[in-house]
Amino acid sequence: KAGVTQTPRYLIKTRGQQVTLSCSPISGHRSVSWYQQTPGQGLQFLFEYFSETQRNKGNFPGRFSGRQFSNSRSEMNVSTLELGDSALYLCASVRGIGTNEKLFFGSGTQLSVL
Amino acid sequence: GESVGLHLPTLSVQEGDNSIINCAYSNSASDYFIWYKQESGKGPQFIIDIRSNMDKRQGQRVTVLLNKTVKHLSLQIAATQPGDSAVYFCAVGFGNEKLTFGTGTRLTIIP
């Protein structure tokens, strides 16, 4: 099976712009979770989508949004970029739920905001 | 909510020696614990997990120890190899809550 595919790998944006990141989960997985990874904060949960519906949401401002398509591919969008949004954004293909949850991560999109 | 911390941000170990990476958590009701390995330029990769009804679990060259009394989790890597160089972090789960991740320990293997 192919793994989790995230595009693009790298992005450079300036403050105030908006960005869209894409994730294709493992074939057959219907759930996708997004995480923000920074050196100081580690992995912070953004949101989770299951069958095109947001199932869980982390503690991030409304500038961060996402969606999932019928083929399970997911996108996340960040509007009005701030310097602090610079981070590695990871998508995980999710199997199971709760303590049976298994996360399979993509290689991430490295976003730099100048 | 849960908070997860690692004891050392960096650790250097001689090739062939054993490594021990530690993690502390705050919620005594946490019932699921996972260790991930993240190599440079890649996403985190599952290594091993353990549930709260166990205190030790072994994999290939790795052992996870869970001490629920002091809310402490450790990952032991036996006979470290250059390919073990990576960032290691733990994740802690409770019920259907999302996993809480630690910030990671960067393990460097000295040849």
XYZ file of N, CA and C in Angstrom, chain A residues 9 33 35 37 40-43 45 48 56 88 90 98-103 105-107, chain B residues 31-32 34 36 38 41-44 46 49 51 89 94-99 101-103:
132
model
N 6.060 19.771 -0.284
C 6.989 19.485 0.809
C 7.456 20.755 1.503
N -5.968 13.065 10.282
C -5.716 14.057 11.323
C -4.587 14.966 10.886
N -1.636 17.811 12.234
C -0.862 18.259 13.383
C 0.099 19.363 12.958
N 3.758 20.877 14.016
C 4.947 20.534 14.790
C 5.932 21.689 14.795
N 9.491 24.011 19.863
C 9.179 24.272 21.267
C 7.917 23.578 21.770
N 6.963 23.385 20.893
C 5.641 22.873 21.306
C 5.421 21.411 20.956
N 6.272 20.839 20.142
C 6.028 19.456 19.751
C 4.859 19.360 18.793
N 4.194 18.217 18.780
C 3.037 18.028 17.902
C 1.770 18.519 18.580
N -2.334 18.976 18.000
C -3.447 18.498 17.188
C -4.259 19.662 16.631
N -9.390 16.635 13.005
C -9.526 15.304 12.433
C -10.795 15.258 11.590
N -13.058 15.983 15.275
C -12.409 16.560 16.450
C -11.685 17.823 16.035
N 6.221 22.669 10.779
C 6.021 21.481 9.942
C 4.587 21.017 10.169
N 1.923 18.217 9.678
C 1.886 16.778 9.445
C 0.453 16.291 9.300
N -9.678 6.223 19.562
C -9.354 6.160 20.980
C -8.078 5.378 21.217
N -8.104 4.468 22.174
C -6.893 3.724 22.510
C -6.561 2.654 21.479
N -7.384 2.506 20.485
C -7.048 1.619 19.366
C -6.586 2.405 18.151
N -6.393 3.699 18.341
C -6.032 4.560 17.217
C -4.579 4.337 16.824
N -4.358 4.186 15.545
C -2.999 4.086 15.008
C -2.838 5.201 13.983
N -1.761 5.965 14.124
C -1.482 7.081 13.227
C -0.337 6.722 12.297
N 1.922 8.698 9.685
C 2.223 10.073 9.295
C 2.849 10.168 7.916
N 2.534 11.286 7.255
C 3.257 11.646 6.049
C 4.533 12.371 6.420
N 5.289 12.804 5.417
C 6.566 13.480 5.681
C 6.382 14.953 6.004
N -4.225 5.764 29.630
C -4.245 4.309 29.493
C -3.567 3.769 28.234
N -2.978 4.664 27.446
C -2.349 4.197 26.214
C -1.118 5.046 25.957
N 2.548 5.518 23.547
C 3.211 5.142 22.290
C 4.541 5.870 22.192
N 7.304 7.152 19.318
C 7.510 7.405 17.899
C 8.958 7.779 17.650
N 11.272 9.896 14.769
C 11.188 10.802 13.632
C 12.585 11.089 13.107
N 13.625 14.948 8.025
C 12.903 15.050 6.762
C 11.741 14.091 6.615
N 11.434 13.385 7.684
C 10.339 12.410 7.613
C 9.316 12.661 8.713
N 8.170 12.056 8.569
C 7.172 12.133 9.612
C 7.441 11.109 10.700
N 6.793 11.237 11.840
C 6.972 10.276 12.934
C 6.564 8.871 12.516
N 5.762 4.963 14.064
C 5.440 4.162 15.243
C 6.575 3.190 15.559
N 4.087 0.393 21.443
C 3.097 0.961 22.345
C 2.899 0.043 23.544
N -0.125 -0.538 26.925
C -1.360 -0.130 27.575
C -1.157 -0.142 29.083
N 9.847 10.643 20.536
C 8.905 11.255 21.459
C 7.776 10.292 21.796
N -5.872 8.824 26.477
C -6.840 8.505 27.522
C -8.204 8.363 26.878
N -8.799 7.188 26.981
C -10.119 6.971 26.409
C -10.153 7.325 24.945
N -11.151 8.110 24.556
C -11.287 8.542 23.167
C -10.685 9.923 22.925
N -9.938 10.430 23.917
C -9.273 11.717 23.719
C -8.137 11.557 22.723
N -7.812 12.662 22.026
C -6.701 12.620 21.092
C -5.389 12.462 21.864
N -4.439 11.870 21.213
C -3.128 11.693 21.833
C -2.484 13.033 22.149
N 1.254 14.646 22.702
C 2.630 14.312 22.361
C 3.618 15.102 23.208
N 4.747 14.477 23.533
C 5.868 15.173 24.129
C 6.653 15.919 23.056
N 7.648 16.687 23.489
C 8.400 17.519 22.548
C 9.581 16.806 21.908
